[in-house]
Coordinates of C-alpha atoms and ligand atoms in Angstrom, one line a residue:
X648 CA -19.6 -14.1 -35.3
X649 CA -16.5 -16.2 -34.8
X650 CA -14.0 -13.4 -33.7
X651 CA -14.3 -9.8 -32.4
X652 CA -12.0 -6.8 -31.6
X653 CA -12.5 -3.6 -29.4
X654 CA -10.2 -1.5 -27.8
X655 CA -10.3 1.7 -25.1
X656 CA -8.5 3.7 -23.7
X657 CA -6.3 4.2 -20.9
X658 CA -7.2 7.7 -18.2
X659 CA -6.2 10.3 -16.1
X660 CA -7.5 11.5 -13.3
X661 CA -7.2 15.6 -13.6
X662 CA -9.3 16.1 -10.2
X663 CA -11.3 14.4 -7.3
X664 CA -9.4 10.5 -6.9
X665 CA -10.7 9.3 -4.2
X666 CA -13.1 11.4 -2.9
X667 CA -14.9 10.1 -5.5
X668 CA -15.6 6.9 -3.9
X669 CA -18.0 8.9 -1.4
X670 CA -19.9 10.5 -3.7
X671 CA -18.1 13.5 -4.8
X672 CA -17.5 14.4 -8.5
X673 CA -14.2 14.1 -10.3
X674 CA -12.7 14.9 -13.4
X675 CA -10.6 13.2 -15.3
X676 CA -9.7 12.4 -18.9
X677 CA -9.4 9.6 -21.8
X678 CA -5.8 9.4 -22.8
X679 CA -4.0 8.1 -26.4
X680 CA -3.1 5.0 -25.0
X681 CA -5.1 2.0 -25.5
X682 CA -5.8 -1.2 -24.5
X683 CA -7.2 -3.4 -27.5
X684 CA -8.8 -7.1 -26.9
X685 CA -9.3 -10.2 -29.7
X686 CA -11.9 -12.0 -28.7
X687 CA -12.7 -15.6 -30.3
X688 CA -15.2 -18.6 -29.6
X689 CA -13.5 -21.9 -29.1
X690 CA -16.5 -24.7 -30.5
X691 CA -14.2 -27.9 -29.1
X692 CA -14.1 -26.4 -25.6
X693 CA -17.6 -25.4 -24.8
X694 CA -16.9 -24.8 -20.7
X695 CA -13.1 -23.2 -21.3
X696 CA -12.5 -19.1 -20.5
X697 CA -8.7 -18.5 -21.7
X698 CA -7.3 -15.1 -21.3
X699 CA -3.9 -14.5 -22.6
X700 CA -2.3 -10.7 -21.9
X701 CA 1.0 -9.5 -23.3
X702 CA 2.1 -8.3 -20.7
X703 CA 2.7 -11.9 -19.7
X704 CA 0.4 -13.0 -17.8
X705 CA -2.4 -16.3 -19.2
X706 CA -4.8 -18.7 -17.6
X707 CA -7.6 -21.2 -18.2
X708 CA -10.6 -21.2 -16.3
X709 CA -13.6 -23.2 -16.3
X710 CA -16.8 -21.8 -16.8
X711 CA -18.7 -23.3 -13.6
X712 CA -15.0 -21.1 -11.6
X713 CA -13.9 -24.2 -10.1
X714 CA -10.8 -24.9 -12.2
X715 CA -7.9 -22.2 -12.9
X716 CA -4.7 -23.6 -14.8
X717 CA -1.6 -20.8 -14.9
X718 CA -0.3 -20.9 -18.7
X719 CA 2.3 -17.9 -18.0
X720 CA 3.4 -15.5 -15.2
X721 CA 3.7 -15.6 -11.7
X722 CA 1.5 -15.1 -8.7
X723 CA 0.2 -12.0 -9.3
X724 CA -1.4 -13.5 -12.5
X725 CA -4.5 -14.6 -10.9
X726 CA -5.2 -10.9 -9.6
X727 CA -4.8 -9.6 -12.9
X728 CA -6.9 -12.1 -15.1
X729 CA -9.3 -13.0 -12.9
X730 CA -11.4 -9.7 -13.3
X731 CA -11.2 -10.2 -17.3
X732 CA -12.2 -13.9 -16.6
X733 CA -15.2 -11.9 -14.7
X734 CA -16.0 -10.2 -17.2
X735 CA -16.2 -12.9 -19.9
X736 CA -18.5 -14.5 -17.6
X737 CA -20.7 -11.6 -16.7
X738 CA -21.2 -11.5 -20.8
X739 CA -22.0 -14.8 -21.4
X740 CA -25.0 -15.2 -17.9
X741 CA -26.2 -11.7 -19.7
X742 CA -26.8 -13.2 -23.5
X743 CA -27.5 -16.4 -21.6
X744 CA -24.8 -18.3 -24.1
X745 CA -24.1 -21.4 -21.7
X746 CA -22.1 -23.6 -24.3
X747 CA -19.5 -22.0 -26.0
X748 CA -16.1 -21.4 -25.0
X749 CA -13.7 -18.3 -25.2
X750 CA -10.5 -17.1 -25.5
X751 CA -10.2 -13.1 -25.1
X752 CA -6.2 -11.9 -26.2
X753 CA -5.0 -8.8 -24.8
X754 CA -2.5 -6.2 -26.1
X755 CA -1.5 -3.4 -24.3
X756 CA 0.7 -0.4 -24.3
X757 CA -0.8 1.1 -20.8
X758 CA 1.7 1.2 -18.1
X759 CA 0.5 -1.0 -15.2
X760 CA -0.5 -0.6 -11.5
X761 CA 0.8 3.6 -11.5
X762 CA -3.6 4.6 -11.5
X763 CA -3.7 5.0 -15.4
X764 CA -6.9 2.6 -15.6
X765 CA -5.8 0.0 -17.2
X766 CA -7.6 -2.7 -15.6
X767 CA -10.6 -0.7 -16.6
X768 CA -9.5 -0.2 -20.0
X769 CA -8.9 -4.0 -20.5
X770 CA -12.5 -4.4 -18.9
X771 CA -14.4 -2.4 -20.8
X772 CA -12.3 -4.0 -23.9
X773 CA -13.0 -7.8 -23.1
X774 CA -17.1 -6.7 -22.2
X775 CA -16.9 -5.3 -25.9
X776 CA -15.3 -8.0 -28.0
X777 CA -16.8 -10.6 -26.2
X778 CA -20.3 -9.3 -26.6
X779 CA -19.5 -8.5 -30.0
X780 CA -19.5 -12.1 -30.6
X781 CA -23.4 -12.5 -29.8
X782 CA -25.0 -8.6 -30.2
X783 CA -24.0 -6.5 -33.0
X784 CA -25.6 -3.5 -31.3
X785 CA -24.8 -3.3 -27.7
X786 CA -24.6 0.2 -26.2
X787 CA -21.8 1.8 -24.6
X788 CA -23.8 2.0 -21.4
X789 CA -24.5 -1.4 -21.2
X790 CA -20.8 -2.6 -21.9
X791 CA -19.8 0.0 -19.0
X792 CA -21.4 -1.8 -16.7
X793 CA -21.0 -4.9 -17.5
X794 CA -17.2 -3.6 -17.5
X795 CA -17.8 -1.9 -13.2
X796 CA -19.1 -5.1 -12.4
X797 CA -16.0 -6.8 -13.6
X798 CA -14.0 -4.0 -12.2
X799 CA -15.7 -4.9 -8.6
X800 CA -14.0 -8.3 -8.5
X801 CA -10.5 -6.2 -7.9
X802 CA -11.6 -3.5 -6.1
X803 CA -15.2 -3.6 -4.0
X804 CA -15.4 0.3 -3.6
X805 CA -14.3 1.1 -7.2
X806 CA -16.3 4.3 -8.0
X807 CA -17.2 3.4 -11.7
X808 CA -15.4 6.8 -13.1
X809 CA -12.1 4.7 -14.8
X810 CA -15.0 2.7 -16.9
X811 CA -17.1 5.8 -17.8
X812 CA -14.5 7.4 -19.3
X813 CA -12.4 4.5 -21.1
X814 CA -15.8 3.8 -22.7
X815 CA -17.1 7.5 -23.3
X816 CA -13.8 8.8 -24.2
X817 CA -13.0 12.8 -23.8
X818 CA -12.8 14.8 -20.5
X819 CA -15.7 14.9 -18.0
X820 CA -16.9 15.5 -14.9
X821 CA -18.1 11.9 -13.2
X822 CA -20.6 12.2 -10.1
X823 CA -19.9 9.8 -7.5
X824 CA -23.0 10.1 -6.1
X825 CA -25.8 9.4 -9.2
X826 CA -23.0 7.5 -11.3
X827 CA -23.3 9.4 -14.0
X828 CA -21.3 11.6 -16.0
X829 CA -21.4 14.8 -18.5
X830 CA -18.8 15.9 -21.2
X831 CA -16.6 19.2 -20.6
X832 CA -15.7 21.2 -23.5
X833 CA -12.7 22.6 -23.1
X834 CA -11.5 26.3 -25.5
X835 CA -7.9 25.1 -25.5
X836 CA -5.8 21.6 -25.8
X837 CA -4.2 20.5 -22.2
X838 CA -0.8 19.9 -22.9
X839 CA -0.3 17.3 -20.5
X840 CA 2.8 15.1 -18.9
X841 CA 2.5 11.7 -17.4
X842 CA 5.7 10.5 -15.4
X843 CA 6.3 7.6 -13.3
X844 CA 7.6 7.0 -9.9
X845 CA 8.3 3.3 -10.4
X846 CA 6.0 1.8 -8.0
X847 CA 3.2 -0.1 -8.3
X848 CA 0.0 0.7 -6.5
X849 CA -2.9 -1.9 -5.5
X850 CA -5.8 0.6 -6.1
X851 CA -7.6 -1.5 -3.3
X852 CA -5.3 -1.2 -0.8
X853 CA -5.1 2.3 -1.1
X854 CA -9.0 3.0 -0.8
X855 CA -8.7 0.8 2.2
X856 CA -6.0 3.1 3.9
X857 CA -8.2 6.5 3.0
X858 CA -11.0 4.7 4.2
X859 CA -9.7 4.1 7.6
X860 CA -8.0 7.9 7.8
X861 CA -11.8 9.1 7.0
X862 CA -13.1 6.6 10.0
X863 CA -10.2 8.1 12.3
X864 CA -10.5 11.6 11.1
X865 CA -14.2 11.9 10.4
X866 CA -14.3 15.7 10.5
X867 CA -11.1 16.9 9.2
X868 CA -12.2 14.4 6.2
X869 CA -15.5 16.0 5.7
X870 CA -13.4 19.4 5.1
X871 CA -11.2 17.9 2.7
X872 CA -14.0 16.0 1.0
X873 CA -16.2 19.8 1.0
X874 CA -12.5 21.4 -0.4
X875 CA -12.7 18.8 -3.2
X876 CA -15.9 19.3 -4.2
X877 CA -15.3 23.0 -4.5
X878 CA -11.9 22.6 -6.6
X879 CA -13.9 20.5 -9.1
X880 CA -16.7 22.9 -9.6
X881 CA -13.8 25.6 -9.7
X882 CA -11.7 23.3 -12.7
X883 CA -15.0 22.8 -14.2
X884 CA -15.5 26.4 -15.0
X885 CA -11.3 26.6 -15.8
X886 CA -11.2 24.1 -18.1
X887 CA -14.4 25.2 -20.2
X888 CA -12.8 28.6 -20.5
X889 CA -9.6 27.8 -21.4
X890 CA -7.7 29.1 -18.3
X891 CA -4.8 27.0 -18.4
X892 CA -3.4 28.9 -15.0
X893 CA -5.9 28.5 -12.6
X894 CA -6.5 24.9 -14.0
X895 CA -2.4 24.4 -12.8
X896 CA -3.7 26.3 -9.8
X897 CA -6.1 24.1 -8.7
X898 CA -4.1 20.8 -9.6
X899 CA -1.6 22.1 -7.1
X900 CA -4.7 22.5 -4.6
X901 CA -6.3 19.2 -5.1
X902 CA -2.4 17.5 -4.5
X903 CA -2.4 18.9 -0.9
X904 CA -5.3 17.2 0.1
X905 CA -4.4 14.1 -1.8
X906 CA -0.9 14.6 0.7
X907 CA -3.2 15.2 3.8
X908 CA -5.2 11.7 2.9
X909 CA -1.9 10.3 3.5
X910 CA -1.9 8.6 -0.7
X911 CA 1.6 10.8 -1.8
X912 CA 4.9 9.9 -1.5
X913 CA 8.3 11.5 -1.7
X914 CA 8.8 10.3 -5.0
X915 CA 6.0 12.2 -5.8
X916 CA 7.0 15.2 -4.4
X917 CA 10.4 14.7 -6.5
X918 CA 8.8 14.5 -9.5
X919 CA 6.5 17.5 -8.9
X920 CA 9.7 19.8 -7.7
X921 CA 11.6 18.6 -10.8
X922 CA 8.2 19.5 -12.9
X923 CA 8.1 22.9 -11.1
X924 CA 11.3 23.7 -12.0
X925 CA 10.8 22.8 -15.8
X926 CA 7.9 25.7 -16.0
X927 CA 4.9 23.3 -15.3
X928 CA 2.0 24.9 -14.7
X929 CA 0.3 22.8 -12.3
X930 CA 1.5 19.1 -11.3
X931 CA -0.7 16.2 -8.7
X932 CA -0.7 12.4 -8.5
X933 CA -3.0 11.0 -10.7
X934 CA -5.2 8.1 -9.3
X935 CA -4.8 5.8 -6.2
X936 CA -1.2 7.6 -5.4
X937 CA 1.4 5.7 -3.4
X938 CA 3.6 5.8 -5.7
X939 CA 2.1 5.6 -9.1
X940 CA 1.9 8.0 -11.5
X941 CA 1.8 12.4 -11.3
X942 CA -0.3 13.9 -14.2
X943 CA 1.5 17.8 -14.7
X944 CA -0.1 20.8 -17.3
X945 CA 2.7 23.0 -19.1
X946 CA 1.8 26.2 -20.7
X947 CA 2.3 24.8 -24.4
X948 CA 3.4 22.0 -26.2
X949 CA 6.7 22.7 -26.2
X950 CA 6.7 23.2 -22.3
X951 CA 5.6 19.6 -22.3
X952 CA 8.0 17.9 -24.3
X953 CA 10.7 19.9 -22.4
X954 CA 9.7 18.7 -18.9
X955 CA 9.0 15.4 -20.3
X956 CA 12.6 15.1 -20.9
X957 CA 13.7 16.8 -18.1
X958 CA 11.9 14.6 -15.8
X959 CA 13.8 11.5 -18.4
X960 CA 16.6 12.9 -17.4
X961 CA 16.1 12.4 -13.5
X962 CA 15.1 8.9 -14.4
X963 CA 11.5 9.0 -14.6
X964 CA 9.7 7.3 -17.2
X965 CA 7.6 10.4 -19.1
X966 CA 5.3 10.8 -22.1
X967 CA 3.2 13.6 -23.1
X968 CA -0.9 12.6 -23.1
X969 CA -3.1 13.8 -26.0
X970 CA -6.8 13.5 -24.8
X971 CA -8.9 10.5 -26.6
X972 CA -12.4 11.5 -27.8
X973 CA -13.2 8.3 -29.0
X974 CA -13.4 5.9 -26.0
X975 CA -14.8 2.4 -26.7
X976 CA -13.9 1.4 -30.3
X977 CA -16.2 -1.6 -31.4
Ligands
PMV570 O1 -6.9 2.7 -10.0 P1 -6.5 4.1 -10.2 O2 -5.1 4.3 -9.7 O3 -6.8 4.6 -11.5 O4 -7.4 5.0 -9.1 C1 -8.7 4.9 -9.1 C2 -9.3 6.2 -8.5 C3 -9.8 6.1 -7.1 O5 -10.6 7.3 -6.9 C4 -8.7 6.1 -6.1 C5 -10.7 4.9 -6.9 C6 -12.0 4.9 -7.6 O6 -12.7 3.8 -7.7 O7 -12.5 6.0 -8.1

C-alpha cells in the first residue's frame, strides 16, 4: 500500500495520574476527540521521514537521525515531532523496511499540552498508518507499543496508560505495575466536562517534580500512594454500578492528594469552585496538572452543558466529553 490512515483518540484521566508511574492502577477514559494521521511512502526519497501537524508544526529527518530540517514552527517543534519521527522509525527497524521514505500528516482537534493525551493519541495514530503501509493485520497490542516506545522519547517514566486507552478505546482500569489493563462497564453514561486553565504542562517535568516530593517525603508519599490505590478500587466498584455520587465523591478525594503532590494550581482550584457552584458532582485535574486541564461529573446532561457554559463564561475554554469505545481506528 501506497497511503494509509488511522486515527485515536484523545483521554482522560478519571483517577490515579501519577501514582501510576509507580505501579499503582488508574482509571481513565477514551474521549470523542481524535487525532487522525495520513500516512504515505515517498519512492524518490528512500532515507526521508517528513512529519507535517496542523497545528503547525513540520520537519524532515533523515532516516540514519543525523539530519533534521524545520519546514514550519518554532522551537518547540522539535519536541513535538521528534517522538512521531520515533515512531516512524520504530515501524520501519520492526518490518525491517530500510529503503523507503515517509511522510505521516497529522490532523488534530485535541487541545495541546493541558494532560489530554494527545501526544499519545498522535502516537498510537502515526504507529497505525505507518504500519498499515507494510502489515494489513497488525494488532492493537502491537501498535501500542510500538506507540509507549515512541511515547518514551518525550517522557522516560511515561507509564503506558495514555497509549492503552487511545488504542483500546472505552473506560478502564490500567495497572501500573503488570502494564496491563481491563475494561469497566459502567450502568450509566458519565456526563462529563473538560475545561481549561490556559497553561501548558510538560508532562515530563511534572513527573520529575512528584518524583523528587516522593524522594523528600518518602513516607507521607507511600500514604498518599496506599490512599490512591484505595480510591481506585473504590471508583471501580462506583462506576460499575452506576453511582454517579460517590464517583463525584471520590474525584474530589483523589484532587487532594493530587494538591498534596504539589501538581494543582490556583487556576485549578478556580475552576473547581466555579464547577462546584454550577451543581458539579465531583471535579479534579486531569493528567500531569500544573495548570492543564480539570475533568468535572454533573448529575445529567443538562448539568453538563450548564457548567460548561458557566465555566465559558469565567473565561475557561469548556466542552462536554462523550466516552469513545472505539479507540484505534485502522
Ligand atoms: O501527559 P498527561 O498530562 O496526559 O499525564 C500523563 C499522566 C501521568 O500519570 C502524569 C504520567 C504517566 O505516564 O502516566
Amino acid at each position: 500500500m501506497s497511503q494509509a490512515k488511522a486515527s485515536a483518540p484523545a483521554k482522560i484521566i478519571l483517577f490515579g495520574e501519577h501514582f501510576v508511574v509507580y505501579g499503582n492502577p488508574a482509571i481513565l477514559a477514551a474521549i470523542d476527540k481524535r487525532i487522525s494521521v495520513h500516512a504515505r511512502t515517498l519512492f524518490h526519497n528512500d532515507d526521508k521521514i517528513v512529519i507535517r501537524s496542523d497545528i503547525g508544526v513540520a520537519g524532515e529527518y533523515k532516516q540514519n537521525g543525523d539530519f533534521f530540517n524545520l519546514l514550519e514552527g518554532g522551537v518547540e517543534a522539535k519536541a513535538v515531532l521528534d517522538p512521531l519521527c520515533g515512531a516512524v522509525m520504530q515501524v520501519l527497524s520492526t518490518r525491517n523496511e530500510k529503503k523507503v521514505g515517509i511522510e505521516v500528516s497529522i490532523l488534530s482537534n485535541v487541545p495541546l499540552g493541558i494532560g489530554l493525551g494527545s501526544s499519545a493519541a498522535s502516537c498510537v495514530a502515526t504507529v497505525a498508518a505507518v504500519d498499515l503501509l507494510f502489515e494489513k493485520n497488525t494488532s492493537r497490542q502491537h501498535v501500542c507499543e510500538i506507540a509507549i516506545e515512541s511515547e518514551r522519547q518525550i517522557h522516560k517514566r511515561t507509564s503506558g496508560a495514555d497509549c492503552y486507552v487511545s488504542t483500546f478505546g472505552g473506560l478502564i482500569q490500567y495497572q501500573g505495575k503488570s502494564k496491563s489493563f481491563e475494561k469497566i462497564e459502567t450502568k450509566r453514561s458519565l456526563p462529563l466536562v473538560v475545561a481549561s486553565t490556559g497553561i501548558k504542562h510538560k508532562t515530563s517535568d511534572l513527573v520529575i517534580a512528584v518524583n523528587r516530593f516522593k524522594e523528600e517525603n518518602k513516607t507521607v508519599f507511600d500514604s498518599l500512594a496506599e490512599q490512591a490505590r484505595d480510591i481506585c478500587s473504590q471508583a471501580w466498584a462506583a462506576i460499575e454500578s452506576g453511582n454517579g455520587d460517590r464517583i463525584g465523591e471520590l474525584m474530589n478525594e483523589n484532587q487532594i492528594l493530587l494538591q498534596q503532590i504539589g501538581i494543582s494550581h490556583e487556576r485549578v482550584h478556580d475552576i473547581i469552585n466555579i464547577c462546584n457552584k454550577a451543581g458539579a458532582i465531583g471535579a479534579k485535574i486531569t493528567g500531569a496538572g500544573g495548570g492543564g486541564a480539570i475533568v468535572a461529573l454533573a448529575s445529567s446532561k443538562l448539568e453538563s452543558i450548564k457548567i460548561a457554559s458557566q465555566l465559558k463564561e469565567a473565561g475557561y475554554p469548556s466542552f462536554e466529553v462523550e466516552i469513545d469505545y472505539k479507540g484505534l481506528s485502522a
